[in-house]
Amino acid sequence: AAIRRMPDQSWRLQTSLLVCIVALTLFGLATAVAAAVPPAPPPLPSPPPLPCVLSMYVPESWPADAAGEAQRLVETGLVGAGALLLGRVASLEPTAAQVRVAAAALLVGRVAASLGMVQLGCDFEVDTCAWSDTAPDWYPWTRTSGGTSSYDTGPSGDHTTGSGYYLYTEATSRLNKLHRLESPLFLLQQDATLSFFYHMYGSDMGTLSFEANNNEAGWSTLWSRTGNQGNSWLDAAVILPASTTRVRFSGLTGSSYMSDMALDDVSFSQFAPPSPPPSPPSLPPPPSAPPSPPSPPPSPPSSPPSPPPSPPSSPPSPPPLQVGHGAGRRLILAVCAANTAVDPAVPAATASVSAPAAAAAVPGYVSAASEAELRDLIQDARADVSIYLPPSAHLKLSSRISCSSDIKVTIASSGEGATLDGQEQTGLFYLEYGRCSLTLRGLTLVNGWASGGGVVYANQAGDVEIIDSTITDCRATGHGGVVYAYDSGAVSISSSTVTDCSADNSGGVVYAYSARGAVSIIGSNVTGCSAGDVRRVELAARLQRRTAARREIERATAAYPALSSQPQNVSPSQNGGVVYAYNARGAVSISGSTVSGCSARNGGVVVADNSGAVSITSSNVAGCSAVYGRGGVVVADNSGAVSITSSNVAGCSADVSGGVVSAYQSESLSVAGVAFINNRADFSDSVLSLNTIEQTSISNASFTGSGGVTIQTFNSPINWDCRLGSWMPTEGVFKGNFSVPECYPCSAGYYGDTSGLTEASCSGQCIRGHFCEEGTADPEPCPVGTRMPALGAASNESCNWDCRLGRWMPTEGAFKGDFSVPECYLCPAGYYGATKNLTNSSCSGQCTRGHYCEEGTADPEPCPVGTRMPALGAASNESCIPCAPGQHQPLAGEEECLPCAAGSFSPDVGLAACDPCPHGGYCAEAGAATRMVWQPCLPGSFNPANGSNSSAACESCLAGTASATRGAESSDTCVPCRPGTVAAAAGLAECVSCGGGTYQNDTGATGCRDCFPGYYCPEGAAAPLPCDGGTYSSATNNAEQGDCTPADPGSFALAEAGAATRMVWQPCLAGSFNPASGSNSSAACESCLAGTASATRGAESSDTCVPCRPGTVAAAAGLAECVSCGGGTYQNDTGATGCRDCFPGYYCPEGAAAPLPCDGGTYSSATNNAEQGDCTPADPGSFAVTGSTAQTPCAKGSFAATGGLSECVSCESGTYQDVTGATGCRDCEAGSYCAEGAVAPLPCEAGTFSTA
């Protein structure tokens, strides 16, 4: 492997490695244990090479030992064959030890469990996975379930189940604002696919786009949608080029609240899963157990007392994860060839989906499968030891496992990870005196309960590392729910999940007292951890149900007697819901992590008392609280620097002060790149409470939803990074929402040309001859030809002392309060100001008909197409009345709507154009809306055109053809007459059979032919039939055999077929024909094809096989007649062999050639309706036009008092209706009037009034 430094800050290390898959001989574990002297394992063969593409990032600022450690990790194979993202080490100049921690936390080459694909997918049911908000103005995507807060926009539920969670952009009060959701960094080896579901429903919908980034070309848009896409979840898929390194969703809200867009079920696919690995080899048994360790020393003294209590509050849900890789959410940055990936969690010899190769297959690792083996291996060790636990192991500890030697102990597992269980009776590990260091990797640590350190108690020991592990329900009745470190080394928890851990005293996760090293939480999720009385009542109730832990309850009760439902006094400690550092020399750092729902009496996350620095970097902190005390996130007293950078802090609180930070006599506070959202302190309201802090700097930060006081300082000046043209006081009380560097803009009429301004007057009033808009840094000169003799001009229009259009100002009298020129007073809503120098509030008059005027309007805005406004004084676009069904308005700014012309109709409200009448018929009525007035063309005719308004548009079938179809759309329904029938005229519905004594052997004929002499022709004959032998006739109009004359006595008559005594010729049956002569059996008769039929006996050609007309079918060959389609089906083609299902919104009676629409006032979504009675009547408050598949709620300004209506009724004059789906109208309000169809009362014109 090779490491090379890049000259700029976009550093990158490319490393190429060879990894191997080794075939190992597997022995049964039982056999290995049973053997008295088991043989030593054979030496490992050299691994065959397997190409792999890897990527490592190393910052330019790293010292040589850190870069060298990174190279060693790769060269020795200890980091596996994944990709190492070392750029997220918390320190800019890390040590080699910190590099090892980062390697464990951020190596992400493991294939996701049971999946062989890159894990960018998320259904948002638990959180936002690895996606984070990156919008420049901090507008976040919101995770929610059910509908959004606004009506007529957004989904009613998620896509996954309908009752789960999804993300959406809240448009209310965020009009035309960008929301951005970005993935973490990743690398691809080939093109990949990202799929997602989106919802864009709302009349003012904005734009949703999907963008991809690569290091060379930057960001590019791969997919985009704009405008209303309908009220349903839609799916999309995007191909990602192999060069892609990040992706993001950008949602730009529209111009009104009706533009909530949503995302759900993001999925990402790239590779197929690799083959499962072989089982680990058997190992020799461990040595015998050492003597028991001595008892742990007593707990160190507790911290200073906290402020008095007040009732606790419930924290909100955490915000989306921004940075880091928590346990169970890994991102594959590179995958080896041949569908092989190597697990970095422990040294591995094979690729794996669920578990790597056994650690015992790598030099330096030994295996343990039981508590006794693990305990013996650690307590007997006199040198560094690395122990592998199989994933299936669940070790229930009866007492702590101790280590008192100056060694390093590593315990690792793979796959799902082995479980170490304290059974709610004991802690897990005890490191005493001898500087023993402990590393726990890839494990599940549960139910560790002890007086101190539910997982690890370190007393004058070395370092404690917990990597890629899950820690659940661990507790200390004293300090340190997970780790207690007294006079010990560094404590780090990385790439892990810590849930519901607590300490009855301090340090819900880590307690560091007089510790020599730092406390670090890197790339982890910490949830629901607490310190003090906050959870003690709940835990006591649980303990009482467990008889095995009664002794522990007695100890806890003796130490803390106030186990009641409401604590009476504040304990002198009970601090630090996650970390408590007292008299500690090292720093406390939380980076790339999510901390949510943690609490303590003081310091819901961290308390640093007389200790080093505290830093929170690239993390999300949500819903944490200081119950009865101060510092919902951090309390720093007499400690080092406190810094919060590149993070989100949301929904945190304190009962007394400092909803996020409470600092007293500490070195400094630095805030940079942080969004503080909905944080508070009940007593003082303050988000940040600073007392005697030497130096405080705040840059690139925003405070929203804080309520009253946002920052409160005492003897703690703040250095604000405000841009020119803005200001901020250095001390005091800061209220409301604000952001930096925007700070408070200098008021209009004032300017700020220097930094560090502390008053709203900034550098002073705008100088004469100039104007200063809000936030001005340098006064702008008035335009040429204008003047400004006074100070404080607020805009260039002030230079003429004229009010802007849409504004007014009296010419004399008393002028009170704050105002500026040319803003002046706004013309009220419903009025407009088209000229300058207006002197009263009626401005230029009431808004003109067909238009609306919002407050401050200069030119009336035309009502949108599809609407009307017959009255003066409309105040907003919502006052414009939608056109009723049967009407339309293609122009904007009109007083009335237009009726649909004959040949068209409009089935809905607010339409700009009418729909053309369908082909196959015509619409004779104008203003069609209440029912479908379409009239079908009669049988024997057809109409291929849309928009016809009379029966003259129906064209007749030609003579010789006929059509039984009503509403035919083309001449294809005009079927030629079959032999034996004719159509003498055009426009016939059916062909007429030839009369007796005539015949017709052709198709499409217009007349019949006379029968031959010696033959007879019955009605409908397709060919003459010869007189029987012994009879004769010279006539040409014989209709039956009886018309033939018998031969006289002494004479005879021969049959034409050549028989001497009788006619032996047999005609082919109906449905068949024989074109050949001289046939001697019925086998010579050929069947008509399926889809055709023939009623002719003795047919001579296939021309008699007539295709089935529309509405009938012939499913088999050789039929004499076609069969009508059954009810609920139809057939509009000729020559068909089967019928089709009816349309939704239509019904099909027996023999239907086309579906018939449900009558107006009824609807149906079924496809098998056979009659009008199968259609469902519309409910009251809704209507259904002809052919509807669903009912439609009545629009605003209309109602439907009863069901079964095809249109809604407009509200009468003097009434209005402002909601949809109404069954009646409301009376107009006093002081207003309501025209017909009004959606809101309009104010009486100036100079008029009404009490009715």
PDB file of N, CA, C and O in Angstrom, residues 896-923:
ATOM      1  N   GLU A 896     -67.352  37.207 -15.996  1.00  0.00           N
ATOM      2  CA  GLU A 896     -68.248  36.067 -16.040  1.00  0.00           C
ATOM      3  C   GLU A 896     -67.599  34.914 -16.804  1.00  0.00           C
ATOM      4  O   GLU A 896     -66.660  35.118 -17.577  1.00  0.00           O
ATOM      5  N   CYS A 897     -68.141  33.727 -16.586  1.00  0.00           N
ATOM      6  CA  CYS A 897     -67.701  32.554 -17.326  1.00  0.00           C
ATOM      7  C   CYS A 897     -68.574  32.357 -18.558  1.00  0.00           C
ATOM      8  O   CYS A 897     -69.682  32.904 -18.654  1.00  0.00           O
ATOM      9  N   LEU A 898     -68.125  31.576 -19.512  1.00  0.00           N
ATOM     10  CA  LEU A 898     -68.820  31.340 -20.770  1.00  0.00           C
ATOM     11  C   LEU A 898     -69.409  29.943 -20.781  1.00  0.00           C
ATOM     12  O   LEU A 898     -68.761  28.993 -20.325  1.00  0.00           O
ATOM     13  N   PRO A 899     -70.645  29.787 -21.319  1.00  0.00           N
ATOM     14  CA  PRO A 899     -71.187  28.424 -21.413  1.00  0.00           C
ATOM     15  C   PRO A 899     -70.447  27.622 -22.471  1.00  0.00           C
ATOM     16  O   PRO A 899     -69.974  28.174 -23.465  1.00  0.00           O
ATOM     17  N   CYS A 900     -70.334  26.346 -22.255  1.00  0.00           N
ATOM     18  CA  CYS A 900     -69.727  25.474 -23.262  1.00  0.00           C
ATOM     19  C   CYS A 900     -70.615  25.472 -24.504  1.00  0.00           C
ATOM     20  O   CYS A 900     -71.848  25.388 -24.417  1.00  0.00           O
ATOM     21  N   ALA A 901     -70.006  25.574 -25.676  1.00  0.00           N
ATOM     22  CA  ALA A 901     -70.750  25.561 -26.928  1.00  0.00           C
ATOM     23  C   ALA A 901     -71.293  24.172 -27.202  1.00  0.00           C
ATOM     24  O   ALA A 901     -70.806  23.170 -26.652  1.00  0.00           O
ATOM     25  N   ALA A 902     -72.332  24.122 -28.057  1.00  0.00           N
ATOM     26  CA  ALA A 902     -72.822  22.812 -28.493  1.00  0.00           C
ATOM     27  C   ALA A 902     -71.671  22.038 -29.107  1.00  0.00           C
ATOM     28  O   ALA A 902     -70.840  22.587 -29.837  1.00  0.00           O
ATOM     29  N   GLY A 903     -71.605  20.774 -28.809  1.00  0.00           N
ATOM     30  CA  GLY A 903     -70.478  19.960 -29.262  1.00  0.00           C
ATOM     31  C   GLY A 903     -69.385  19.842 -28.230  1.00  0.00           C
ATOM     32  O   GLY A 903     -68.344  19.260 -28.497  1.00  0.00           O
ATOM     33  N   SER A 904     -69.601  20.397 -27.037  1.00  0.00           N
ATOM     34  CA  SER A 904     -68.601  20.325 -25.976  1.00  0.00           C
ATOM     35  C   SER A 904     -69.312  20.325 -24.623  1.00  0.00           C
ATOM     36  O   SER A 904     -70.511  20.591 -24.540  1.00  0.00           O
ATOM     37  N   PHE A 905     -68.535  20.039 -23.548  1.00  0.00           N
ATOM     38  CA  PHE A 905     -69.078  20.018 -22.197  1.00  0.00           C
ATOM     39  C   PHE A 905     -67.927  20.198 -21.216  1.00  0.00           C
ATOM     40  O   PHE A 905     -66.753  20.020 -21.562  1.00  0.00           O
ATOM     41  N   SER A 906     -68.218  20.579 -19.958  1.00  0.00           N
ATOM     42  CA  SER A 906     -67.194  20.689 -18.917  1.00  0.00           C
ATOM     43  C   SER A 906     -67.715  20.000 -17.671  1.00  0.00           C
ATOM     44  O   SER A 906     -68.717  20.419 -17.110  1.00  0.00           O
ATOM     45  N   PRO A 907     -67.047  18.930 -17.203  1.00  0.00           N
ATOM     46  CA  PRO A 907     -67.570  18.145 -16.084  1.00  0.00           C
ATOM     47  C   PRO A 907     -67.118  18.622 -14.711  1.00  0.00           C
ATOM     48  O   PRO A 907     -67.500  18.037 -13.721  1.00  0.00           O
ATOM     49  N   ASP A 908     -66.259  19.652 -14.612  1.00  0.00           N
ATOM     50  CA  ASP A 908     -65.688  20.037 -13.325  1.00  0.00           C
ATOM     51  C   ASP A 908     -65.737  21.541 -13.176  1.00  0.00           C
ATOM     52  O   ASP A 908     -66.049  22.279 -14.123  1.00  0.00           O
ATOM     53  N   VAL A 909     -65.365  22.023 -11.985  1.00  0.00           N
ATOM     54  CA  VAL A 909     -65.348  23.461 -11.729  1.00  0.00           C
ATOM     55  C   VAL A 909     -63.976  24.027 -12.091  1.00  0.00           C
ATOM     56  O   VAL A 909     -62.970  23.324 -12.102  1.00  0.00           O
ATOM     57  N   GLY A 910     -63.976  25.325 -12.418  1.00  0.00           N
ATOM     58  CA  GLY A 910     -62.717  26.039 -12.615  1.00  0.00           C
ATOM     59  C   GLY A 910     -61.962  25.644 -13.856  1.00  0.00           C
ATOM     60  O   GLY A 910     -60.734  25.694 -13.866  1.00  0.00           O
ATOM     61  N   LEU A 911     -62.667  25.306 -14.947  1.00  0.00           N
ATOM     62  CA  LEU A 911     -61.979  24.875 -16.163  1.00  0.00           C
ATOM     63  C   LEU A 911     -61.794  26.057 -17.105  1.00  0.00           C
ATOM     64  O   LEU A 911     -62.671  26.906 -17.267  1.00  0.00           O
ATOM     65  N   ALA A 912     -60.629  26.069 -17.763  1.00  0.00           N
ATOM     66  CA  ALA A 912     -60.345  27.109 -18.739  1.00  0.00           C
ATOM     67  C   ALA A 912     -60.909  26.755 -20.106  1.00  0.00           C
ATOM     68  O   ALA A 912     -61.098  27.634 -20.951  1.00  0.00           O
ATOM     69  N   ALA A 913     -61.151  25.489 -20.386  1.00  0.00           N
ATOM     70  CA  ALA A 913     -61.652  25.067 -21.690  1.00  0.00           C
ATOM     71  C   ALA A 913     -62.619  23.911 -21.497  1.00  0.00           C
ATOM     72  O   ALA A 913     -62.537  23.163 -20.515  1.00  0.00           O
ATOM     73  N   CYS A 914     -63.555  23.765 -22.435  1.00  0.00           N
ATOM     74  CA  CYS A 914     -64.513  22.661 -22.412  1.00  0.00           C
ATOM     75  C   CYS A 914     -63.938  21.474 -23.166  1.00  0.00           C
ATOM     76  O   CYS A 914     -63.135  21.634 -24.096  1.00  0.00           O
ATOM     77  N   ASP A 915     -64.361  20.292 -22.790  1.00  0.00           N
ATOM     78  CA  ASP A 915     -63.924  19.073 -23.470  1.00  0.00           C
ATOM     79  C   ASP A 915     -64.785  18.846 -24.706  1.00  0.00           C
ATOM     80  O   ASP A 915     -66.010  19.037 -24.667  1.00  0.00           O
ATOM     81  N   PRO A 916     -64.167  18.423 -25.829  1.00  0.00           N
ATOM     82  CA  PRO A 916     -64.966  18.155 -27.031  1.00  0.00           C
ATOM     83  C   PRO A 916     -65.847  16.928 -26.838  1.00  0.00           C
ATOM     84  O   PRO A 916     -65.498  16.005 -26.114  1.00  0.00           O
ATOM     85  N   CYS A 917     -67.010  16.946 -27.504  1.00  0.00           N
ATOM     86  CA  CYS A 917     -67.911  15.799 -27.467  1.00  0.00           C
ATOM     87  C   CYS A 917     -67.209  14.596 -28.093  1.00  0.00           C
ATOM     88  O   CYS A 917     -66.528  14.727 -29.121  1.00  0.00           O
ATOM     89  N   PRO A 918     -67.323  13.389 -27.504  1.00  0.00           N
ATOM     90  CA  PRO A 918     -66.602  12.229 -28.048  1.00  0.00           C
ATOM     91  C   PRO A 918     -67.076  11.874 -29.445  1.00  0.00           C
ATOM     92  O   PRO A 918     -68.211  12.163 -29.842  1.00  0.00           O
ATOM     93  N   HIS A 919     -66.192  11.208 -30.211  1.00  0.00           N
ATOM     94  CA  HIS A 919     -66.604  10.721 -31.522  1.00  0.00           C
ATOM     95  C   HIS A 919     -67.609   9.579 -31.331  1.00  0.00           C
ATOM     96  O   HIS A 919     -67.752   9.012 -30.266  1.00  0.00           O
ATOM     97  N   GLY A 920     -68.291   9.259 -32.400  1.00  0.00           N
ATOM     98  CA  GLY A 920     -69.335   8.245 -32.342  1.00  0.00           C
ATOM     99  C   GLY A 920     -70.702   8.826 -32.064  1.00  0.00           C
ATOM    100  O   GLY A 920     -71.674   8.079 -31.965  1.00  0.00           O
ATOM    101  N   GLY A 921     -70.781  10.172 -31.932  1.00  0.00           N
ATOM    102  CA  GLY A 921     -72.061  10.807 -31.656  1.00  0.00           C
ATOM    103  C   GLY A 921     -71.936  12.307 -31.721  1.00  0.00           C
ATOM    104  O   GLY A 921     -71.014  12.847 -32.338  1.00  0.00           O
ATOM    105  N   TYR A 922     -72.843  13.025 -31.052  1.00  0.00           N
ATOM    106  CA  TYR A 922     -72.863  14.473 -31.120  1.00  0.00           C
ATOM    107  C   TYR A 922     -73.492  15.023 -29.841  1.00  0.00           C
ATOM    108  O   TYR A 922     -74.170  14.296 -29.099  1.00  0.00           O
ATOM    109  N   CYS A 923     -73.230  16.313 -29.549  1.00  0.00           N
ATOM    110  CA  CYS A 923     -73.796  17.006 -28.389  1.00  0.00           C
ATOM    111  C   CYS A 923     -74.533  18.234 -28.915  1.00  0.00           C
ATOM    112  O   CYS A 923     -73.888  19.206 -29.320  1.00  0.00           O
TER     113      CYS A 923
END
